[in-house]
CSV table of C-alpha atoms in Angstrom, one decimal:
chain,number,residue,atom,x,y,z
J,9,UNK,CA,-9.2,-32.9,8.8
J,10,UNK,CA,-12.7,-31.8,7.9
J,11,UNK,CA,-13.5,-28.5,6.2
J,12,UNK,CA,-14.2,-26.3,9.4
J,13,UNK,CA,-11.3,-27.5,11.2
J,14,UNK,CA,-9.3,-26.1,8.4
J,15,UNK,CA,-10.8,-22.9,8.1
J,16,UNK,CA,-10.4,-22.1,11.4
J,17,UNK,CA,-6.8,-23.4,11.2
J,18,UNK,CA,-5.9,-21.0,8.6
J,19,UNK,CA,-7.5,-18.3,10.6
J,20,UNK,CA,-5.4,-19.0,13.6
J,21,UNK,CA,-2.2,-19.4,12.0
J,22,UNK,CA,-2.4,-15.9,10.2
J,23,UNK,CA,-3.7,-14.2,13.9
J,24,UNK,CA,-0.6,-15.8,15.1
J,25,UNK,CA,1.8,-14.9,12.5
J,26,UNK,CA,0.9,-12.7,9.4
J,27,UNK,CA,1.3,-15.1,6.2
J,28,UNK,CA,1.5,-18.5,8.4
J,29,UNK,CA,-2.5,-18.8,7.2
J,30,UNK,CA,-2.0,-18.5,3.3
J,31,UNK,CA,0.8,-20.8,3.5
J,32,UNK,CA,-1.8,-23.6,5.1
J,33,UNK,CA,-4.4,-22.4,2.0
J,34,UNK,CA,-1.1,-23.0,-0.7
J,35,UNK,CA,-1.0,-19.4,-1.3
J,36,UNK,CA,2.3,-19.0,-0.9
J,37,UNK,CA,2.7,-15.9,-3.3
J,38,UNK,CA,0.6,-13.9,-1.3
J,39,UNK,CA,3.4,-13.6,1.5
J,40,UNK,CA,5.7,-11.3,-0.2
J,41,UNK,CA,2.6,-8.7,-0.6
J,42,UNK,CA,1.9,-9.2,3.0
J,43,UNK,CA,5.6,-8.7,4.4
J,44,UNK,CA,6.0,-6.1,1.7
J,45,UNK,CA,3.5,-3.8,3.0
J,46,UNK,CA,4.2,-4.5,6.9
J,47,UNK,CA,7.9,-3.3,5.2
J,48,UNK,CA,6.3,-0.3,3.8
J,49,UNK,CA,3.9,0.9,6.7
J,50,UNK,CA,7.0,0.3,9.0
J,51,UNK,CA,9.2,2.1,7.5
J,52,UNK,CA,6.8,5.4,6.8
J,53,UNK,CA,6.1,4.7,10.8
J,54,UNK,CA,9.5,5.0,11.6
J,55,UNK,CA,9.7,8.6,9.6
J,56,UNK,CA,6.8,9.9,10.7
J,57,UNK,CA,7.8,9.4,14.2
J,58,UNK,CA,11.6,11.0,13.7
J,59,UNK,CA,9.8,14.1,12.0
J,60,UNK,CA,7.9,14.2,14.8
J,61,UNK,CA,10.0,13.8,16.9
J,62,UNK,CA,12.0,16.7,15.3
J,63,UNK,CA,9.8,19.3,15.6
J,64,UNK,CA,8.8,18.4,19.0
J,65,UNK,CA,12.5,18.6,19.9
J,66,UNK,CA,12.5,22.2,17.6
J,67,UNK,CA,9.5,23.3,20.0
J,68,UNK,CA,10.9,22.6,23.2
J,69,UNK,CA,14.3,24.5,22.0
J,70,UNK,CA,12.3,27.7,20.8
J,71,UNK,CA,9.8,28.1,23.9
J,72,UNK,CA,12.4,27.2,26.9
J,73,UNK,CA,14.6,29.9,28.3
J,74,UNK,CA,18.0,28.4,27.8
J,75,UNK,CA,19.8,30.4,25.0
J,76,UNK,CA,22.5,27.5,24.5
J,77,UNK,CA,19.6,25.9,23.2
J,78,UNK,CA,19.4,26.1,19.0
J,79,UNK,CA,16.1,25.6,17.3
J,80,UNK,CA,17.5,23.1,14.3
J,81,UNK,CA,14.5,24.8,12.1
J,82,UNK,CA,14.9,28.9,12.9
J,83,UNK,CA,12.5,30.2,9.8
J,84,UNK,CA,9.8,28.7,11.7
J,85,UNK,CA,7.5,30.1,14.0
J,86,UNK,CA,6.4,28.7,17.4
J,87,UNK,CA,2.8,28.0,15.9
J,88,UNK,CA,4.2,26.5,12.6
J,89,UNK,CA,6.5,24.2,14.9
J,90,UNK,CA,3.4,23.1,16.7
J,91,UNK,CA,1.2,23.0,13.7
J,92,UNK,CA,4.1,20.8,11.8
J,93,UNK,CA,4.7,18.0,15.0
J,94,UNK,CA,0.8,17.5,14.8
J,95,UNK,CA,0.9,16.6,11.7
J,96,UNK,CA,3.6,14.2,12.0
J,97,UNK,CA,1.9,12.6,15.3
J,98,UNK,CA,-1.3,12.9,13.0
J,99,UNK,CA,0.1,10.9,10.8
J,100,UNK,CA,2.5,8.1,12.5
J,101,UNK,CA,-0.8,7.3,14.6
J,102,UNK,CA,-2.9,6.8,11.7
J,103,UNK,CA,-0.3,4.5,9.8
J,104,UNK,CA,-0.4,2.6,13.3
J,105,UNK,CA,-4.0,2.3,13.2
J,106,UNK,CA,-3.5,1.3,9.4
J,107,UNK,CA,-1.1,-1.2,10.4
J,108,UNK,CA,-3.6,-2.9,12.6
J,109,UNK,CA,-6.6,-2.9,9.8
J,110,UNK,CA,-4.0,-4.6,7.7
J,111,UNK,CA,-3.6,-7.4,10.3
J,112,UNK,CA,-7.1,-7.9,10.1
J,113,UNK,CA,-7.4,-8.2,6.2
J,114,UNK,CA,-4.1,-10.8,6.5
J,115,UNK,CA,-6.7,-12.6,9.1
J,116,UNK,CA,-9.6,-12.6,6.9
J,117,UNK,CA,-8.0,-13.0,3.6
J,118,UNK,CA,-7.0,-16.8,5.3
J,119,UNK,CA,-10.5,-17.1,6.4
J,120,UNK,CA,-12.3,-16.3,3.4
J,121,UNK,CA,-9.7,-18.1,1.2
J,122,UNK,CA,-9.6,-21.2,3.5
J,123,UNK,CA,-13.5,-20.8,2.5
J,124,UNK,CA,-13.4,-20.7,-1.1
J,125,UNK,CA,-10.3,-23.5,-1.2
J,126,UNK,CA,-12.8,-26.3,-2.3
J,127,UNK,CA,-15.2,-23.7,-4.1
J,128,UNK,CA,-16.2,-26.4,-7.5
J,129,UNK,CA,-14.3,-24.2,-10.4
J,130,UNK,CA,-15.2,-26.5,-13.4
J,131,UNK,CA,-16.1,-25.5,-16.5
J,132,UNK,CA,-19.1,-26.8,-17.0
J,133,UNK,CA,-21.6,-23.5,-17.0
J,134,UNK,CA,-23.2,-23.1,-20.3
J,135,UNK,CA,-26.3,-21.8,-21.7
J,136,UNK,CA,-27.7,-22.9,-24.7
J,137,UNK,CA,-30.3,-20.8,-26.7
J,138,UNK,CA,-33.0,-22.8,-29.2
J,139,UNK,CA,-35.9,-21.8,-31.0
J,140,UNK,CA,-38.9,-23.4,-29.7
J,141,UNK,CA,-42.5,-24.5,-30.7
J,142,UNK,CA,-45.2,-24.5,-28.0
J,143,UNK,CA,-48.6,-25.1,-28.1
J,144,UNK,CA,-50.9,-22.6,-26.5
J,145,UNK,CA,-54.7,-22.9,-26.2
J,146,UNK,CA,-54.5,-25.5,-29.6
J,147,UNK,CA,-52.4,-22.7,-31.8
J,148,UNK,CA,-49.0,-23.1,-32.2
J,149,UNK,CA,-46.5,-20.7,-30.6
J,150,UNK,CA,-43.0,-20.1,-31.6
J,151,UNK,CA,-40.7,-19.0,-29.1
J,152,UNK,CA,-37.1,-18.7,-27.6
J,153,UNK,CA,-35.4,-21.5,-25.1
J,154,UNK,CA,-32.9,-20.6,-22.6
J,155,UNK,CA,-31.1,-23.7,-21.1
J,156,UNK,CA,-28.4,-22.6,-18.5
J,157,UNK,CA,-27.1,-25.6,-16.9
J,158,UNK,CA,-24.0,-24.6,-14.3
């Protein structure tokens, strides 16, 4: 398989299945983090949407006219009930939209790893500093050499 090919193989496999890309790269300890945090914006997801869910249920109690009908939160107003199951939506729809950018990183953290898989790591980077002699219009010169070889 040539080195394209690959890439986009990992890129596919983690737009398929979040994780499926670093295990093709060998970067197998990267899918705890990624399931990890799906486990965490799920979770704050799912309470987000039973607060709101709460006080949307607490407004619909206060501002119909049944009175067998008990607003579960009675110290607050109809404008603070409102104010506090926008907040909730606010914020479950953002951790949604979060949930999506993260997707994308887990795409293009395959990508750009799949890239940088053959990247040359050696050691061989060194720079060497020597004093050095020069002529220069017939006088001599005396100088610094920098030799970076990499």
């Amino acid at each position: 398989m040539n080195f394209n090919n690959n890439i986009k193989k990992s890129t596919r496999l983690s737009a398929i299945l979040p994780g499926l890309g670093q295990i093709n790269n060998k970067q197998y300890w990267k899918i705890p983090i990624i399931y990890g945090g799906y486990s965490v914006i799920g979770h704050y997801i799912k309470f987000n949407n039973k607060m709101y869910q709460e006080f949307r249920s607490a407004l619909i109690y206060e501002t119909d006219e049944n009175t067998l009908t008990i607003n579960p939160f009675p110290n607050f107003s109809e404008s603070s009930l409102e104010r506090n199951m926008d907040f909730w939506r606010r914020n479950r729809d953002l951790l949604i939209i979060f949930s999506g950018v993260y997707y994308l990183l887990n795409i293009a953290d395959a990508h750009i790893f799949a890239h940088l898989k053959d990247f040359d790591t050696n050691n061989n980077i060194s720079l060497k500093i020597k004093p050095s002699l020069k002529n220069l219009n017939s006088t001599k010169v005396i100088g610094i050499s920098l030799n970076l070889n990499f």
